[in-house]
Amino acid sequence: MTKHINVNGMGRRMLLCAVILVFHLSFLITDASAQDETRARRIYRQAESDYEIGRIEQARDSLLINLNDFKDNDRQNALRLIALSYLARFDMEQTEQYASLMLEQNPYYTVSPQDPPIFADIVNSIKAGMTATITTASSQAESLAEVPVPTTLITEEMIRNSGGRNLQEVLAAYVPGMNIVDCNDDINIAMRGIYSNTQEKILIMLNGHRLNNYSTNAAAPDFSISLEKVKQIEVLRGPASSLYGGVALTAVVNIITKQGGDVDGLRTKVGVGNYGQLRGDVVFGKRYFDLDMLVWGSIYRNSGEERGVPEERREESYYPMPVDDIRIGRIGNRPSYDFGIQLSWKGLSFLYDTHFSQVVAPYTTTTFGMSYDHDRYCTHFGISPSFATYSSHADLSYSHQLGNLNLKYAITYDRADLTQYQVISDAPMPTLGTVLGLPANVDSIFKNFGGISRYINAQEQDYGAQFKGGYSYNIGNNQKGILSFGAEFNRFQLDDIRYQIGYNFEETFNENPVMRNVGKGSENSADVYLQLKHQWRSLILNAGLRYDYKQRDDDTKVNELSPRIALILLRPKWNVKLSYSKSFVDAPYFYRKANIMVKALGGMTGGVEIKVLPERIHSFQLSFAGHDWIKGFDFEINSFYNRANDLIMTQIMDYENASQNKTVGVEFAASYRLPRFTANLNLTWTHTFKSNLMGIDMEELNEYLHSNINSNNNTPALMSNLVIGWQATPQLKLHGHLMFESKQSSYNTDIVKLIQTEAAVREAISYMDIDIEKAMEMMKIATQLASEIIAQKDMPARAILNLGADYTLGRITLGLNVHNVLGTHYYRSGMNTNLIPQQGRWFMGSIGFRL
């Protein structure tokens, strides 16, 4: 018994001694660790002090020697200072290496205003490479290799390197298959040879929110969309109605804004250039715990480039040119602007954006293409002759996660005020009213007065609600996938519309109240979609289907199914994609109402209303992409076949489903990145082998009308862009953009020949009962004129060079951008548009501040 007690007592004493020993050792270890931590911080503070006074190598070496002693946030700071030390000696490779290590330590590191801009670029570039994902293609985050259709990702750095002044120029520089077309009164762009009078066949979104107006389907990629707020631009090349419904006919452009934490302060830029250019940009962003805020503002104006009317244009015009000069690139008597705010708090997000754009046409409407005295025409509610759009967009959304299920709800509101104020002619046009079949009072004005114009103004608003979800799953170790679904409802209404013919520069016909009431109306639309992305090892199946329903204002209905299916084979260094998709876009509300108004005028339709139907396109694509075959080198080769039907063509006063398009093409895109140098190249070959362009219907002469043009129209067979960025010194960055387009042709209705043909046919008919020989003679003249109605005009190949530079001094950046450095004179054209002279040498100097 005594022995047992002694053992227990000894055990307790030994346990007590062990506890004391462990405690003592823990104290010693903790004390040593604290001493090590204190020592590491002393080393860092000394290195930081050395760096600030210019002892760069000493600061770097002391940190490198003791790097293993730094932990957590101290290690992040040490890696940052090492990277900055290498940057100060312009060792870009080592800068990138230690910046990468810093981001491995803290992937959420955000550059601060104290970081040099070049370091901020390197960090953001590495972060983009680490998380190079997009959300537009499948409504879920995925890598470029996994997206079901060819996709172009344009980063903030790429935007700066291109020197693009607006969204149109940035897209044309980087997106294979996209080229600029000029329809005289709008900033426009084509996709694989398909375009319209406005940019209405490409869906443009801001953080997934539709910017295209509902009455016209257009959202011009002009100066009303600020580029300073943009983090990246995601472009789906090809039909995308399976996710986005109407408007996404040929492509989708989703503009992703920066987060407030990306900006972390205030950035301002002011620019001044030739031709009256003034530009101002402000971006403010901050993250306060869970609240992220971004505010932006942009304003731009110019007076346009004044140039004499080309002599060949004077010679071919049926009517005299009233003035000797035209203005190219003029944006109007009011500046374009873009103001917005974005707030995010946990799963709740709010976006509000308001912008205004105005474009002044160099020539009068359609292929008349005459010069005119812009300032003689009266203003309507402060708007001079131009295409002007004021728009506001609001979006409130909430998203949350329930296990494997992600849900998002959103309500949207859009409002727009749209103006199309077109000049027809400064001088009287004696035959035009008769040929168009206009009422006698209007015809009389056309014969006796000049200063003729057409003014259309409409105010629209739209309410919408959206529900989206995604369920992720795993089947064993080799299979996984996401099932996405969603539904949407929209109500559109046109609150007011004005349609007036002006004459004598300042006078207008009394507005027809019947026409005004006809224009008003509302429409409801709804849709549902389902999409499956299933991956089995390295093979991905991505399939989707969307159903769209619309109750039109005239009680007709639109029912559309939009399928998509893609197979993707993923390998470590390459991938292959094969896809099919079908898209549609319903005829814009404005087109349908314009046809009714033309009927009310008794115009070319002869009092018969023309119905316009949805446009459709089918597309097959096969692409092969390689990644890092040579360090820093990525590429993609894509082939496509498009078949489009019922494309809407703009006639003189009405709109018809008069065109089709069958096109094949090959696209190549490549990027090459070194620490101090980046290059992006794209090359596109396009061939249209079936295109009914005009759809002119003259019953007496149809066999003589050659409207089936089996060729590209205003789209070059070969086009290429090369964009280069070079960090010449730590402070100086140079960039350049070389654009090449091969010879191209423009096929358009020659309005003069059409007028003359119509007049000859009318005269022949009038002689039928009294002088058959005279009637036959006039019909021969009409036949000859009819064969010339479709005019072909060739534009030679051209290469346009843009150059720029940025020089950074602390928080200040000085910039210079020169567009068309060589001052090349060249032309472009668009739908029912004559050849339009393009801008010569434009330049702008800027100064930017980071606070």
Coordinates of C-alpha atoms in Angstrom, one line a residue, residues 314-610:
R314 CA -18.7 66.0 -107.2
E315 CA -18.6 64.5 -110.7
E316 CA -20.7 61.4 -109.9
S317 CA -23.3 63.3 -107.9
Y318 CA -26.7 63.8 -109.6
Y319 CA -27.3 66.9 -107.6
P320 CA -24.9 69.9 -107.1
M321 CA -22.7 70.1 -104.0
P322 CA -23.9 73.2 -102.1
V323 CA -20.8 73.6 -100.0
D324 CA -17.1 72.9 -100.6
D325 CA -16.2 71.2 -97.4
I326 CA -17.3 68.4 -95.2
R327 CA -16.5 67.5 -91.5
I328 CA -15.1 64.1 -90.7
G329 CA -15.3 62.5 -87.3
R330 CA -17.4 65.3 -85.8
I331 CA -19.4 64.2 -82.7
G332 CA -21.9 67.1 -82.5
N333 CA -22.6 70.3 -80.7
R334 CA -22.8 68.6 -77.4
P335 CA -20.0 66.5 -75.9
S336 CA -20.3 62.7 -75.4
Y337 CA -20.2 61.6 -71.8
D338 CA -20.4 58.5 -69.6
F339 CA -21.1 58.7 -65.8
G340 CA -21.7 55.7 -63.5
I341 CA -21.5 54.1 -60.1
Q342 CA -21.1 50.5 -59.1
L343 CA -21.6 49.3 -55.5
S344 CA -21.0 45.7 -54.2
W345 CA -21.7 44.5 -50.6
K346 CA -21.4 40.8 -50.0
G347 CA -23.8 39.3 -52.6
L348 CA -25.6 42.5 -53.3
S349 CA -24.6 44.6 -56.4
F350 CA -25.9 47.9 -57.8
L351 CA -25.0 49.5 -61.1
Y352 CA -26.1 52.8 -62.6
D353 CA -24.8 54.2 -65.8
T354 CA -25.9 57.2 -67.9
H355 CA -24.3 58.3 -71.2
F356 CA -24.9 60.5 -74.2
S357 CA -23.5 60.2 -77.7
Q358 CA -23.9 62.2 -80.9
V359 CA -22.5 61.7 -84.4
V360 CA -22.7 64.2 -87.2
A361 CA -22.8 62.7 -90.7
P362 CA -20.2 64.1 -93.2
Y363 CA -22.7 63.6 -96.1
T364 CA -26.5 63.8 -96.5
T365 CA -28.5 60.6 -96.0
T366 CA -28.1 57.3 -98.0
T367 CA -26.1 57.2 -101.3
F368 CA -27.1 60.7 -102.2
G369 CA -23.9 61.5 -100.3
M370 CA -23.9 65.3 -100.8
S371 CA -22.2 67.9 -98.8
Y372 CA -24.5 70.2 -96.7
D373 CA -24.4 73.3 -94.6
H374 CA -24.9 71.8 -91.1
D375 CA -25.2 75.0 -89.2
R376 CA -28.1 76.4 -91.3
Y377 CA -30.5 73.8 -90.0
C378 CA -32.6 74.5 -87.0
T379 CA -32.2 72.6 -83.8
H380 CA -34.9 70.4 -82.3
F381 CA -34.7 70.5 -78.5
G382 CA -31.1 71.5 -78.7
I383 CA -30.1 68.8 -81.2
S384 CA -28.6 69.8 -84.5
P385 CA -28.6 67.3 -87.5
S386 CA -27.0 64.1 -86.1
F387 CA -27.7 60.7 -84.6
A388 CA -28.0 61.3 -80.9
T389 CA -28.7 58.9 -78.0
Y390 CA -29.2 59.6 -74.3
S391 CA -29.4 56.4 -72.2
S392 CA -29.7 55.4 -68.6
H393 CA -29.2 51.9 -67.2
A394 CA -29.8 50.5 -63.7
D395 CA -29.3 47.0 -62.4
L396 CA -29.8 45.7 -58.8
S397 CA -28.8 42.1 -58.3
Y398 CA -28.3 39.6 -55.4
S399 CA -26.4 36.3 -55.6
H400 CA -25.9 33.7 -52.9
Q401 CA -24.6 30.1 -52.6
L402 CA -26.6 27.2 -51.2
G403 CA -24.3 24.2 -51.1
N404 CA -23.6 23.3 -54.7
L405 CA -26.3 25.7 -55.9
N406 CA -25.6 29.3 -56.9
L407 CA -28.5 31.6 -57.4
K408 CA -28.8 35.2 -58.7
Y409 CA -31.8 37.5 -58.9
A410 CA -31.8 40.9 -60.7
I411 CA -34.2 43.7 -61.6
T412 CA -33.3 46.1 -64.3
Y413 CA -34.5 49.5 -65.6
D414 CA -33.5 51.2 -68.9
R415 CA -34.5 54.6 -70.3
A416 CA -33.4 56.2 -73.6
D417 CA -34.1 59.3 -75.7
L418 CA -33.2 58.6 -79.4
T419 CA -32.9 61.1 -82.2
Q420 CA -32.3 60.6 -85.9
Y421 CA -32.0 64.0 -87.5
Q422 CA -31.0 63.5 -91.1
V423 CA -30.3 66.0 -93.8
I424 CA -31.7 65.0 -97.2
S425 CA -30.5 67.9 -99.3
D426 CA -29.7 71.6 -99.1
A427 CA -31.0 72.2 -102.6
P428 CA -34.5 71.4 -104.1
M429 CA -34.9 67.8 -105.4
P430 CA -37.6 68.1 -108.2
T431 CA -37.9 64.3 -108.9
L432 CA -37.4 62.7 -105.5
G433 CA -40.9 63.2 -104.2
T434 CA -42.5 61.8 -107.3
V435 CA -40.3 58.8 -107.4
L436 CA -40.9 58.0 -103.7
G437 CA -44.6 58.4 -104.2
L438 CA -44.9 61.1 -101.5
P439 CA -48.1 63.1 -101.0
A440 CA -48.6 66.1 -103.3
N441 CA -47.9 68.7 -100.6
V442 CA -44.6 67.0 -99.7
D443 CA -43.7 66.6 -103.3
S444 CA -44.3 70.3 -103.9
I445 CA -41.9 71.2 -101.1
F446 CA -39.2 69.0 -102.5
K447 CA -39.6 70.6 -105.9
N448 CA -39.5 74.2 -104.7
F449 CA -37.6 74.3 -101.5
G450 CA -34.2 73.2 -100.3
G451 CA -33.0 72.6 -96.7
I452 CA -34.9 69.3 -96.6
S453 CA -34.5 67.0 -93.6
R454 CA -36.1 64.2 -91.6
Y455 CA -36.4 64.3 -87.9
I456 CA -37.4 61.3 -85.8
N457 CA -37.3 61.3 -82.0
A458 CA -38.5 58.6 -79.6
Q459 CA -38.4 58.0 -75.8
E460 CA -38.4 54.5 -74.5
Q461 CA -38.2 52.7 -71.2
D462 CA -37.9 49.0 -70.2
Y463 CA -38.4 47.1 -67.0
G464 CA -36.9 43.7 -66.5
A465 CA -36.5 40.8 -64.0
Q466 CA -34.0 38.0 -64.2
F467 CA -33.4 34.7 -62.4
K468 CA -30.3 32.6 -62.9
G469 CA -28.9 29.6 -61.3
G470 CA -26.1 27.0 -61.5
Y471 CA -25.8 23.6 -59.9
S472 CA -22.3 22.0 -59.8
Y473 CA -21.8 18.2 -59.4
N474 CA -19.2 15.5 -59.3
I475 CA -19.6 11.9 -60.5
G476 CA -16.7 9.8 -59.2
N477 CA -13.2 11.0 -59.7
N478 CA -13.4 11.6 -63.5
Q479 CA -16.6 13.4 -64.2
K480 CA -17.9 16.8 -63.1
G481 CA -20.2 19.4 -64.5
I482 CA -22.5 22.4 -64.1
L483 CA -26.2 22.7 -64.9
S484 CA -27.2 26.3 -65.5
F485 CA -30.7 27.6 -65.9
G486 CA -32.5 30.9 -66.0
A487 CA -35.6 32.9 -66.9
E488 CA -36.2 36.6 -67.8
F489 CA -39.1 38.9 -68.3
N490 CA -39.0 42.4 -70.0
R491 CA -41.6 45.0 -70.6
F492 CA -40.8 47.6 -73.2
Q493 CA -42.8 50.7 -74.0
L494 CA -42.3 53.7 -76.4
D495 CA -43.8 56.7 -74.6
D496 CA -43.5 59.2 -77.3
I497 CA -42.4 59.6 -80.9
R498 CA -42.1 62.4 -83.4
Y499 CA -41.7 62.0 -87.2
Q500 CA -41.3 65.3 -89.1
I501 CA -40.2 66.4 -92.5
G502 CA -38.4 69.7 -92.5
Y503 CA -37.8 72.2 -95.4
N504 CA -36.2 75.6 -96.0
F505 CA -33.7 74.7 -93.2
E506 CA -36.0 75.9 -90.4
E507 CA -39.6 75.0 -91.2
T508 CA -41.4 71.8 -90.7
F509 CA -44.7 70.3 -91.8
N510 CA -47.4 70.2 -89.1
E511 CA -46.9 66.9 -87.2
N512 CA -49.4 64.2 -88.2
P513 CA -51.0 63.1 -84.9
V514 CA -52.1 59.8 -86.4
M515 CA -48.5 59.0 -87.1
R516 CA -47.5 60.0 -83.6
N517 CA -50.0 57.8 -82.0
V518 CA -49.1 54.9 -84.3
G519 CA -45.6 55.0 -83.1
K520 CA -46.4 54.6 -79.4
G521 CA -46.8 51.2 -78.0
S522 CA -45.5 48.5 -75.7
E523 CA -44.3 44.9 -75.9
N524 CA -43.7 42.1 -73.5
S525 CA -41.1 39.3 -73.8
A526 CA -40.0 36.4 -71.8
D527 CA -37.5 33.6 -72.1
V528 CA -36.1 30.5 -70.3
Y529 CA -32.8 28.7 -70.9
L530 CA -31.0 25.6 -69.8
Q531 CA -27.3 24.7 -70.3
L532 CA -25.2 21.7 -69.4
K533 CA -21.4 21.7 -69.2
H534 CA -20.2 18.2 -68.5
Q535 CA -16.5 17.1 -68.3
W536 CA -15.3 13.6 -68.5
R537 CA -11.6 13.6 -68.0
S538 CA -10.3 15.8 -70.8
L539 CA -13.5 15.9 -72.9
I540 CA -16.1 18.6 -72.3
L541 CA -19.7 18.7 -73.7
N542 CA -21.3 22.1 -73.5
A543 CA -24.9 22.3 -74.7
G544 CA -27.6 24.9 -74.3
L545 CA -31.1 25.7 -75.4
R546 CA -33.1 28.9 -75.0
Y547 CA -36.8 29.7 -75.8
D548 CA -37.8 33.3 -76.5
Y549 CA -41.4 34.5 -76.6
K550 CA -42.5 38.1 -77.6
Q551 CA -45.9 39.6 -77.7
R552 CA -45.5 42.4 -80.3
D553 CA -47.3 45.6 -80.3
D554 CA -49.4 44.6 -83.3
D555 CA -50.5 41.4 -81.5
T556 CA -48.2 39.2 -83.6
K557 CA -46.0 36.8 -81.7
V558 CA -42.4 35.7 -82.0
N559 CA -41.4 32.2 -80.9
E560 CA -37.7 31.2 -81.2
L561 CA -35.6 28.3 -80.1
S562 CA -31.9 28.9 -80.0
P563 CA -29.7 25.8 -79.6
R564 CA -25.9 25.5 -79.1
I565 CA -23.7 22.4 -78.8
A566 CA -19.9 22.2 -78.5
L567 CA -17.4 19.5 -77.9
I568 CA -14.0 20.4 -76.4
L569 CA -10.9 18.3 -76.1
L570 CA -8.5 19.6 -73.4
R571 CA -4.8 18.8 -73.3
P572 CA -2.1 20.5 -71.2
K573 CA -0.6 22.4 -74.2
W574 CA -3.5 22.6 -76.6
N575 CA -7.3 22.2 -77.1
V576 CA -9.8 21.6 -79.9
K577 CA -13.3 22.9 -80.1
L578 CA -16.2 22.0 -82.5
S579 CA -19.4 23.9 -82.1
Y580 CA -22.8 24.7 -83.7
S581 CA -25.1 27.5 -82.7
K582 CA -28.1 29.3 -84.0
S583 CA -29.2 32.8 -83.2
F584 CA -31.9 35.3 -84.0
V585 CA -32.7 39.0 -83.6
D586 CA -36.2 40.3 -83.9
A587 CA -36.8 43.2 -86.2
P588 CA -36.3 46.4 -84.2
Y589 CA -39.5 48.1 -83.0
F590 CA -38.4 51.3 -84.8
Y591 CA -38.1 49.5 -88.1
R592 CA -41.6 48.1 -87.8
K593 CA -43.1 51.4 -86.9
A594 CA -41.2 53.3 -89.6
N595 CA -42.7 51.0 -92.2
I596 CA -46.2 51.9 -90.9
M597 CA -45.3 55.6 -91.0
V598 CA -44.1 55.3 -94.6
K599 CA -47.3 53.7 -95.5
A600 CA -49.2 56.6 -93.9
L601 CA -47.1 59.0 -96.1
G602 CA -48.0 56.9 -99.1
G603 CA -44.4 56.4 -100.0
M604 CA -42.5 53.8 -102.0
T605 CA -44.5 51.0 -100.5
G606 CA -47.5 52.3 -102.4
G607 CA -49.6 52.3 -99.2
V608 CA -48.9 48.7 -98.5
E609 CA -47.3 48.0 -95.0
I610 CA -44.2 45.9 -95.2

